[in-house]
CSV table of C-alpha atoms in Angstrom, one decimal:
chain,number,residue,atom,x,y,z
A,1,UNK,CA,-0.9,-14.3,-2.1
A,2,UNK,CA,1.1,-14.6,-5.3
A,3,UNK,CA,0.1,-12.4,-7.9
A,4,UNK,CA,1.1,-10.3,-10.5
A,5,UNK,CA,-0.6,-6.7,-12.6
A,6,UNK,CA,0.5,-5.3,-15.3
A,7,UNK,CA,-0.5,-1.8,-16.7
A,8,UNK,CA,-0.1,-0.3,-20.9
A,9,UNK,CA,-1.4,2.6,-22.3
A,10,UNK,CA,-4.8,0.6,-22.7
A,11,UNK,CA,-5.5,-1.8,-20.1
A,12,UNK,CA,-4.4,-3.1,-16.8
A,13,UNK,CA,-4.6,-7.3,-16.3
A,14,UNK,CA,-4.2,-9.3,-13.2
A,15,UNK,CA,-3.3,-12.4,-13.2
A,16,UNK,CA,-4.9,-15.4,-10.6
A,17,UNK,CA,-2.0,-16.9,-8.0
A,18,UNK,CA,1.0,-18.0,-9.5
A,19,UNK,CA,2.3,-21.1,-8.4
A,20,UNK,CA,6.1,-21.5,-7.3
A,21,UNK,CA,6.5,-24.3,-9.4
A,22,UNK,CA,5.4,-25.1,-12.6
A,23,UNK,CA,4.4,-20.6,-12.9
A,24,UNK,CA,2.4,-19.5,-15.7
A,25,UNK,CA,0.3,-16.7,-16.8
A,26,UNK,CA,-3.7,-16.8,-16.0
A,27,UNK,CA,-5.8,-14.1,-16.3
A,28,UNK,CA,-8.1,-13.2,-13.5
A,29,UNK,CA,-8.9,-9.8,-14.5
A,30,UNK,CA,-9.3,-7.6,-16.5
A,31,UNK,CA,-9.5,-3.3,-17.4
A,32,UNK,CA,-9.9,-1.1,-20.3
A,33,UNK,CA,-7.9,2.4,-19.5
A,34,UNK,CA,-8.8,3.6,-22.9
A,35,UNK,CA,-10.2,2.8,-26.5
A,36,UNK,CA,-13.7,1.1,-27.3
A,37,UNK,CA,-15.5,-0.4,-24.3
A,38,UNK,CA,-13.8,1.4,-21.8
A,39,UNK,CA,-15.9,2.8,-18.8
A,40,UNK,CA,-12.7,5.4,-18.1
A,41,UNK,CA,-13.7,9.7,-18.8
A,42,UNK,CA,-12.0,10.5,-21.8
A,43,UNK,CA,-10.4,13.4,-20.1
A,44,UNK,CA,-8.5,10.4,-17.7
A,45,UNK,CA,-7.7,8.5,-20.6
A,46,UNK,CA,-5.6,11.6,-22.2
A,47,UNK,CA,-4.2,12.4,-19.1
A,48,UNK,CA,-1.0,10.0,-19.4
A,49,UNK,CA,0.4,6.6,-19.1
A,50,UNK,CA,-0.2,4.7,-16.4
A,51,UNK,CA,3.4,5.3,-13.6
A,52,UNK,CA,2.9,2.5,-11.0
A,53,UNK,CA,0.7,0.1,-9.7
A,54,UNK,CA,-0.6,-1.3,-7.1
A,55,UNK,CA,-2.5,-4.2,-4.8
A,56,UNK,CA,-4.8,-4.3,-1.9
A,57,UNK,CA,-2.9,-6.7,0.8
A,58,UNK,CA,-4.2,-10.7,1.2
A,59,UNK,CA,-5.4,-13.5,-0.5
A,60,UNK,CA,-8.9,-12.4,-1.5
A,61,UNK,CA,-9.4,-11.2,-4.8
A,62,UNK,CA,-7.9,-7.7,-4.4
A,63,UNK,CA,-8.9,-4.3,-5.6
A,64,UNK,CA,-5.7,-2.5,-7.7
A,65,UNK,CA,-4.7,1.4,-7.6
A,66,UNK,CA,-3.3,2.5,-11.5
A,67,UNK,CA,-2.1,6.0,-11.3
A,68,UNK,CA,-2.3,8.1,-14.7
A,69,UNK,CA,-0.1,10.7,-15.8
A,70,UNK,CA,0.8,12.5,-12.0
A,71,UNK,CA,-2.7,13.5,-12.0
A,72,UNK,CA,-5.2,10.4,-11.7
A,73,UNK,CA,-5.4,7.5,-9.1
A,74,UNK,CA,-7.9,4.7,-10.5
A,75,UNK,CA,-8.9,1.8,-8.1
A,76,UNK,CA,-10.7,-1.2,-9.9
A,77,UNK,CA,-12.1,-4.1,-8.0
A,78,UNK,CA,-10.7,-7.3,-9.4
A,79,UNK,CA,-13.9,-9.4,-8.7
A,80,UNK,CA,-15.9,-6.5,-10.4
A,81,UNK,CA,-18.7,-6.3,-6.8
A,82,UNK,CA,-17.8,-2.5,-6.8
A,83,UNK,CA,-18.0,0.0,-9.7
A,84,UNK,CA,-14.2,1.4,-10.3
A,85,UNK,CA,-13.3,4.7,-8.7
A,86,UNK,CA,-11.4,7.2,-9.5
A,87,UNK,CA,-8.8,9.7,-7.0
A,88,UNK,CA,-8.1,13.0,-8.4
A,89,UNK,CA,-5.6,15.5,-5.7
A,90,UNK,CA,-5.3,20.0,-6.4
A,91,UNK,CA,-3.0,20.9,-8.6
A,92,UNK,CA,-1.2,23.0,-6.1
A,93,UNK,CA,-0.1,20.0,-3.9
A,94,UNK,CA,2.2,18.7,-7.0
A,95,UNK,CA,2.1,15.2,-8.9
A,96,UNK,CA,1.7,11.8,-7.8
A,97,UNK,CA,4.9,10.7,-6.7
A,98,UNK,CA,4.0,7.4,-5.1
A,99,UNK,CA,1.3,5.7,-3.5
A,100,UNK,CA,1.2,2.2,-0.7
A,101,UNK,CA,-1.8,0.2,0.1
A,102,UNK,CA,-1.8,-1.0,4.0
A,103,UNK,CA,-3.3,-3.9,5.8
A,104,UNK,CA,-5.9,-1.9,6.7
A,105,UNK,CA,-7.2,-1.0,3.6
A,106,UNK,CA,-5.6,2.5,3.7
A,107,UNK,CA,-4.1,4.3,1.1
A,108,UNK,CA,-1.6,6.5,1.6
A,109,UNK,CA,-0.4,8.4,-1.7
A,110,UNK,CA,2.3,11.3,-1.8
A,111,UNK,CA,1.8,14.0,-3.9
A,112,UNK,CA,4.9,16.2,-5.4
A,113,UNK,CA,4.7,20.1,-3.3
A,114,UNK,CA,5.3,17.3,0.1
A,115,UNK,CA,1.9,16.1,0.5
A,116,UNK,CA,1.0,13.0,2.0
A,117,UNK,CA,-2.8,12.0,1.7
A,118,UNK,CA,-3.8,9.3,4.0
A,119,UNK,CA,-7.3,7.2,2.0
A,120,UNK,CA,-9.5,5.1,4.5
A,121,UNK,CA,-10.9,3.1,1.4
A,122,UNK,CA,-13.0,0.9,3.2
A,123,UNK,CA,-14.9,4.0,4.6
A,124,UNK,CA,-14.4,5.0,0.7
A,125,UNK,CA,-16.1,1.7,-1.0
A,126,UNK,CA,-19.4,2.5,1.9
A,127,UNK,CA,-19.9,6.0,1.1
A,128,UNK,CA,-20.3,4.5,-2.5
A,129,UNK,CA,-22.5,2.2,-2.2
A,130,UNK,CA,-24.7,3.8,0.0
A,131,UNK,CA,-24.3,6.4,-2.6
A,132,UNK,CA,-23.1,9.0,-1.1
A,133,UNK,CA,-19.4,9.8,-2.7
A,134,UNK,CA,-20.4,13.8,-2.5
A,135,UNK,CA,-19.0,13.4,1.0
A,136,UNK,CA,-15.5,11.6,0.1
A,137,UNK,CA,-13.6,14.2,1.9
A,138,UNK,CA,-15.0,12.2,5.2
A,139,UNK,CA,-12.5,9.8,4.0
A,140,UNK,CA,-9.5,11.2,2.8
A,141,UNK,CA,-6.9,13.9,5.0
A,142,UNK,CA,-4.0,15.6,3.9
A,143,UNK,CA,-0.7,16.5,5.8
A,144,UNK,CA,2.5,18.2,4.4
A,145,UNK,CA,5.1,16.2,5.9
A,146,UNK,CA,8.1,17.8,3.2
A,147,UNK,CA,8.3,21.3,3.5
A,148,UNK,CA,9.5,21.3,-0.2
A,149,UNK,CA,9.1,18.1,-2.4
A,150,UNK,CA,8.4,14.5,-1.4
A,151,UNK,CA,9.7,12.0,-4.2
A,152,UNK,CA,9.2,8.4,-3.6
A,153,UNK,CA,7.3,5.8,-0.5
A,154,UNK,CA,7.9,2.4,0.2
A,155,UNK,CA,5.9,0.0,2.5
A,156,UNK,CA,8.4,-2.6,4.9
A,157,UNK,CA,7.2,-6.1,5.5
A,158,UNK,CA,5.7,-5.9,8.6
A,159,UNK,CA,4.0,-2.2,7.8
A,160,UNK,CA,6.3,0.4,8.4
A,161,UNK,CA,6.0,3.2,6.2
A,162,UNK,CA,8.5,5.4,4.5
A,163,UNK,CA,9.1,8.3,2.3
A,164,UNK,CA,11.9,10.7,1.1
A,165,UNK,CA,12.1,14.6,0.7
A,166,UNK,CA,14.3,17.7,1.0
A,167,UNK,CA,17.0,16.4,2.7
A,168,UNK,CA,15.6,12.8,5.0
A,169,UNK,CA,14.0,10.2,5.5
A,170,UNK,CA,10.7,10.4,7.0
A,171,UNK,CA,8.7,7.1,8.8
A,172,UNK,CA,5.3,7.5,8.9
A,173,UNK,CA,1.7,5.9,10.5
A,174,UNK,CA,-1.3,5.7,10.0
A,175,UNK,CA,-4.5,5.7,12.4
A,176,UNK,CA,-7.5,5.7,10.3
A,177,UNK,CA,-7.1,8.8,7.9
A,178,UNK,CA,-4.7,10.7,10.1
A,179,UNK,CA,-1.3,10.6,9.9
A,180,UNK,CA,1.9,10.7,12.3
A,181,UNK,CA,5.5,11.5,11.4
A,182,UNK,CA,7.0,8.9,14.2
A,183,UNK,CA,11.1,9.5,13.2
A,184,UNK,CA,12.6,11.6,10.4
A,185,UNK,CA,16.4,10.8,9.3
A,186,UNK,CA,18.3,13.6,8.6
A,187,UNK,CA,21.2,12.6,5.7
A,188,UNK,CA,24.4,14.5,5.5
A,189,UNK,CA,23.3,16.2,2.2
A,190,UNK,CA,22.9,20.6,1.7
A,191,UNK,CA,19.4,21.2,-0.7
A,192,UNK,CA,21.1,21.7,-3.9
A,193,UNK,CA,19.0,22.9,-6.7
A,194,UNK,CA,18.6,20.1,-9.5
A,195,UNK,CA,19.8,17.2,-7.7
A,196,UNK,CA,17.5,15.4,-4.8
A,197,UNK,CA,16.3,12.3,-3.4
A,198,UNK,CA,14.8,9.9,-5.6
A,199,UNK,CA,13.6,6.5,-4.3
A,200,UNK,CA,13.5,5.3,-0.8
A,201,UNK,CA,13.5,1.3,-0.3
A,202,UNK,CA,12.7,-1.3,2.5
A,203,UNK,CA,15.3,-4.2,3.4
A,204,UNK,CA,13.2,-7.5,2.6
A,205,UNK,CA,12.6,-8.1,6.7
A,206,UNK,CA,12.0,-3.6,7.7
A,207,UNK,CA,15.6,-3.1,9.4
A,208,UNK,CA,17.2,-1.3,7.2
A,209,UNK,CA,16.4,1.8,4.4
A,210,UNK,CA,18.3,2.7,1.4
A,211,UNK,CA,17.6,6.2,-0.3
A,212,UNK,CA,19.6,7.0,-3.9
A,213,UNK,CA,19.5,10.6,-5.0
A,214,UNK,CA,20.4,11.6,-8.9
A,215,UNK,CA,24.0,13.3,-7.7
A,216,UNK,CA,24.6,9.2,-7.3
A,217,UNK,CA,24.6,8.9,-3.6
A,218,UNK,CA,23.0,5.7,-1.6
A,219,UNK,CA,22.4,6.7,1.9
A,220,UNK,CA,21.9,2.8,3.6
A,221,UNK,CA,21.1,3.0,7.7
A,222,UNK,CA,19.4,0.5,10.3
A,223,UNK,CA,16.6,1.4,12.2
A,224,UNK,CA,16.3,0.4,15.3
């Protein structure tokens, strides 16, 4: 609904919906990540600066997710109807490489050692409301999608999700917390020490993909 979000070392700000004519910033919600008055635990505050910020989709007051450093993912209800939630992942899965929200309020999180974690966020909120957060594993599932690494994930306008790693791009879909790889696009490259695929992006229509690499290549292709 045309909101903007900003994250700095100490806070997150979310705007009200911004008009296409006469646009101006009006704050809708604010969260303190650090400093006096912050509810974020100190060990998370000290984990690093925000790397990415994303919203749930739709036109209601959104949930926002912010990755701090490479280890923690914090979620906030901008309407303040639910408590904040923090997610952390096993260290051997690697650092958070990226995440995307889906229409179903599922959250897909890429971890650098090749894993994708699927989070049923609606289920997580339900467990939180019932005081059952220790059972949060029921709302999450993990799958190793790449053998070596994953660096980027992107969602198209028609809800297709692509991620890149190793020497390929993979398109995935989720059903609940279960994840399925529905397509693999092998790129014309060989594994090279010190060089890797670093970013994948859909076009605005969800018909084409581009994937860049640290050694200067840009791979572009259409998806049937």
